[in-house]
């Protein structure tokens, strides 16, 4: 029987990954401070892998060549057991390959690997999507790590902010019933800074569909901090559960929820990668502990 979990150890950092969903479930520094949300009652996940969709499809249906296939929010990868391909003291790789079960929801041949590796006080996560079929592979993929909010328990939530690497003047997008509203909204980011407060998420996620930055710092004036950076992703979601929950998700995405008025083929949906037969797309992100 394959192992259920693996803990990686590095310089000033440790990370625990489970085979179910290839999910990161713990991220600690040398002092034992836990940075990752521990899947309490408010939300039962830690850092799910979103594949082959990000967000929801209209009617929870994927359309391909006139056929419809049932597809739940964020796709099936997070609920599938991955196989362990490599296991080392400071890195590992897990694999999910399309099979009869995935084909009933997603009629494409694919190979998805999720790799984790540690550097000093940093975790790198790499997604690789390979088209193993003979037609174009339409796919989206996203990260969904949830961090404790606050990181320092005695600080109030509103002591925290996100500071982007670049100015972020562009409008944001919002959701209704999980689908993308057509009209952009003014950004709550002031120059480079997003002041965090529960009310930000009353209308679900804050979505940057064309972020200028490829990195962001999550911190208060004191205590632990997180630096996130990403490569290959086009969008960024920021989410906490509406009504208040003690976590904050910072989510690099390639793809986003269906527009409310989109009824077309999945391959025509905005934000989808189109991968040629035999080709591979690689995307990655890093979590640095400050």
Short mmCIF file of C-alpha atoms in Angstrom, two decimals, residues 63-201:
data_model
loop_
_atom_site.label_atom_id
_atom_site.label_comp_id
_atom_site.label_asym_id
_atom_site.label_seq_id
_atom_site.Cartn_x
_atom_site.Cartn_y
_atom_site.Cartn_z
CA UNK A 63 -19.13 20.87 -23.17
CA UNK A 64 -17.02 19.16 -25.82
CA UNK A 65 -18.08 18.44 -29.40
CA UNK A 66 -21.73 18.84 -28.51
CA UNK A 67 -21.59 16.42 -25.57
CA UNK A 68 -21.88 17.47 -21.93
CA UNK A 69 -19.89 16.02 -19.03
CA UNK A 70 -20.50 16.64 -15.30
CA UNK A 71 -17.70 18.68 -13.74
CA UNK A 72 -17.81 19.99 -10.18
CA UNK A 73 -16.21 23.23 -8.99
CA UNK A 74 -12.40 23.33 -9.30
CA UNK A 75 -12.32 19.93 -11.00
CA UNK A 76 -11.54 16.42 -9.83
CA UNK A 77 -7.79 16.41 -9.13
CA UNK A 78 -8.23 17.56 -5.55
CA UNK A 79 -10.37 14.48 -4.84
CA UNK A 80 -8.20 11.88 -6.58
CA UNK A 81 -5.34 9.89 -5.08
CA UNK A 82 -2.09 10.64 -6.88
CA UNK A 83 0.71 8.11 -7.27
CA UNK A 84 4.09 8.86 -5.71
CA UNK A 85 6.66 9.09 -8.51
CA UNK A 86 9.63 10.39 -6.50
CA UNK A 87 10.21 10.71 -2.76
CA UNK A 88 13.30 12.32 -1.28
CA UNK A 89 14.29 14.10 1.94
CA UNK A 90 13.57 17.56 0.52
CA UNK A 91 11.54 16.94 -2.67
CA UNK A 92 8.83 14.75 -4.12
CA UNK A 93 6.71 14.32 -7.24
CA UNK A 94 3.17 12.93 -7.53
CA UNK A 95 1.35 11.88 -10.69
CA UNK A 96 -2.27 11.68 -11.85
CA UNK A 97 -3.01 10.07 -15.22
CA UNK A 98 -6.33 10.15 -17.01
CA UNK A 99 -8.38 6.95 -16.69
CA UNK A 100 -11.94 5.72 -17.21
CA UNK A 101 -13.13 7.63 -14.14
CA UNK A 102 -11.68 10.96 -15.26
CA UNK A 103 -12.83 10.34 -18.84
CA UNK A 104 -16.45 10.32 -17.70
CA UNK A 105 -16.00 13.95 -16.64
CA UNK A 106 -13.20 15.12 -18.91
CA UNK A 107 -12.91 13.33 -22.27
CA UNK A 108 -9.19 13.92 -22.76
CA UNK A 109 -5.95 12.01 -22.22
CA UNK A 110 -3.58 13.78 -19.84
CA UNK A 111 -0.72 13.34 -17.41
CA UNK A 112 -0.50 15.76 -14.44
CA UNK A 113 2.53 15.94 -12.16
CA UNK A 114 2.79 18.00 -8.98
CA UNK A 115 6.31 18.46 -7.61
CA UNK A 116 7.39 19.95 -4.28
CA UNK A 117 10.94 20.98 -3.39
CA UNK A 118 12.50 22.87 -0.50
CA UNK A 119 15.18 25.57 -0.54
CA UNK A 120 16.21 27.63 2.50
CA UNK A 121 12.92 28.87 4.02
CA UNK A 122 11.14 28.38 0.70
CA UNK A 123 8.79 25.81 -0.85
CA UNK A 124 8.57 25.53 -4.63
CA UNK A 125 5.57 23.83 -6.25
CA UNK A 126 5.56 22.89 -9.94
CA UNK A 127 2.61 21.72 -12.02
CA UNK A 128 3.25 19.99 -15.36
CA UNK A 129 0.33 19.14 -17.66
CA UNK A 130 1.13 16.83 -20.60
CA UNK A 131 -1.22 16.07 -23.47
CA UNK A 132 -0.94 12.30 -23.98
CA UNK A 133 -3.79 12.23 -26.51
CA UNK A 134 -4.11 12.97 -30.22
CA UNK A 135 -6.28 16.11 -30.02
CA UNK A 136 -5.81 19.54 -28.46
CA UNK A 137 -6.00 19.36 -24.65
CA UNK A 138 -7.99 22.24 -23.15
CA UNK A 139 -7.19 22.65 -19.46
CA UNK A 140 -6.97 25.09 -16.60
CA UNK A 141 -4.93 24.67 -13.44
CA UNK A 142 -4.60 26.64 -10.25
CA UNK A 143 -3.13 26.70 -6.77
CA UNK A 144 -5.31 27.31 -3.69
CA UNK A 145 -3.05 27.50 -0.60
CA UNK A 146 -4.81 28.72 2.54
CA UNK A 147 -2.67 30.50 5.12
CA UNK A 148 -3.53 31.22 8.71
CA UNK A 149 -5.08 34.67 9.11
CA UNK A 150 -3.76 36.07 11.38
CA UNK A 151 -0.31 34.46 11.19
CA UNK A 152 0.40 35.72 14.72
CA UNK A 153 -2.60 34.72 16.85
CA UNK A 154 -2.59 37.83 19.06
CA UNK A 155 -2.80 40.23 16.11
CA UNK A 156 -6.15 41.30 14.65
CA UNK A 157 -6.92 40.28 11.09
CA UNK A 158 -6.97 43.89 9.93
CA UNK A 159 -3.30 44.26 10.92
CA UNK A 160 -2.46 42.30 7.75
CA UNK A 161 -2.04 43.45 4.18
CA UNK A 162 -0.93 42.17 0.82
CA UNK A 163 1.86 44.19 -0.81
CA UNK A 164 2.29 43.55 -4.52
CA UNK A 165 5.59 43.86 -6.36
CA UNK A 166 4.08 46.29 -8.88
CA UNK A 167 1.29 48.85 -8.97
CA UNK A 168 -2.09 47.16 -9.48
CA UNK A 169 -4.46 49.79 -10.92
CA UNK A 170 -6.53 47.45 -13.10
CA UNK A 171 -10.16 46.66 -12.18
CA UNK A 172 -10.93 43.38 -10.46
CA UNK A 173 -13.52 40.73 -11.29
CA UNK A 174 -16.19 39.28 -9.04
CA UNK A 175 -18.39 36.18 -8.97
CA UNK A 176 -22.09 35.56 -8.60
CA UNK A 177 -23.15 32.00 -7.74
CA UNK A 178 -19.60 30.96 -8.62
CA UNK A 179 -19.69 32.42 -12.15
CA UNK A 180 -17.80 35.43 -13.45
CA UNK A 181 -19.77 38.66 -13.61
CA UNK A 182 -19.38 40.60 -16.87
CA UNK A 183 -18.56 44.01 -15.42
CA UNK A 184 -15.16 44.69 -13.86
CA UNK A 185 -15.17 46.56 -10.55
CA UNK A 186 -12.79 49.19 -9.16
CA UNK A 187 -9.86 47.59 -7.41
CA UNK A 188 -9.61 47.75 -3.62
CA UNK A 189 -5.80 47.77 -4.01
CA UNK A 190 -4.28 51.17 -3.32
CA UNK A 191 -1.19 51.46 -5.53
CA UNK A 192 0.53 48.23 -4.36
CA UNK A 193 -1.28 47.58 -1.06
CA UNK A 194 -4.42 45.62 -0.30
CA UNK A 195 -5.55 46.20 3.29
CA UNK A 196 -7.10 42.94 4.46
CA UNK A 197 -10.51 42.84 6.14
CA UNK A 198 -13.29 40.27 6.30
CA UNK A 199 -15.70 42.53 4.40
CA UNK A 200 -13.48 42.26 1.30
CA UNK A 201 -14.88 38.77 0.80
#
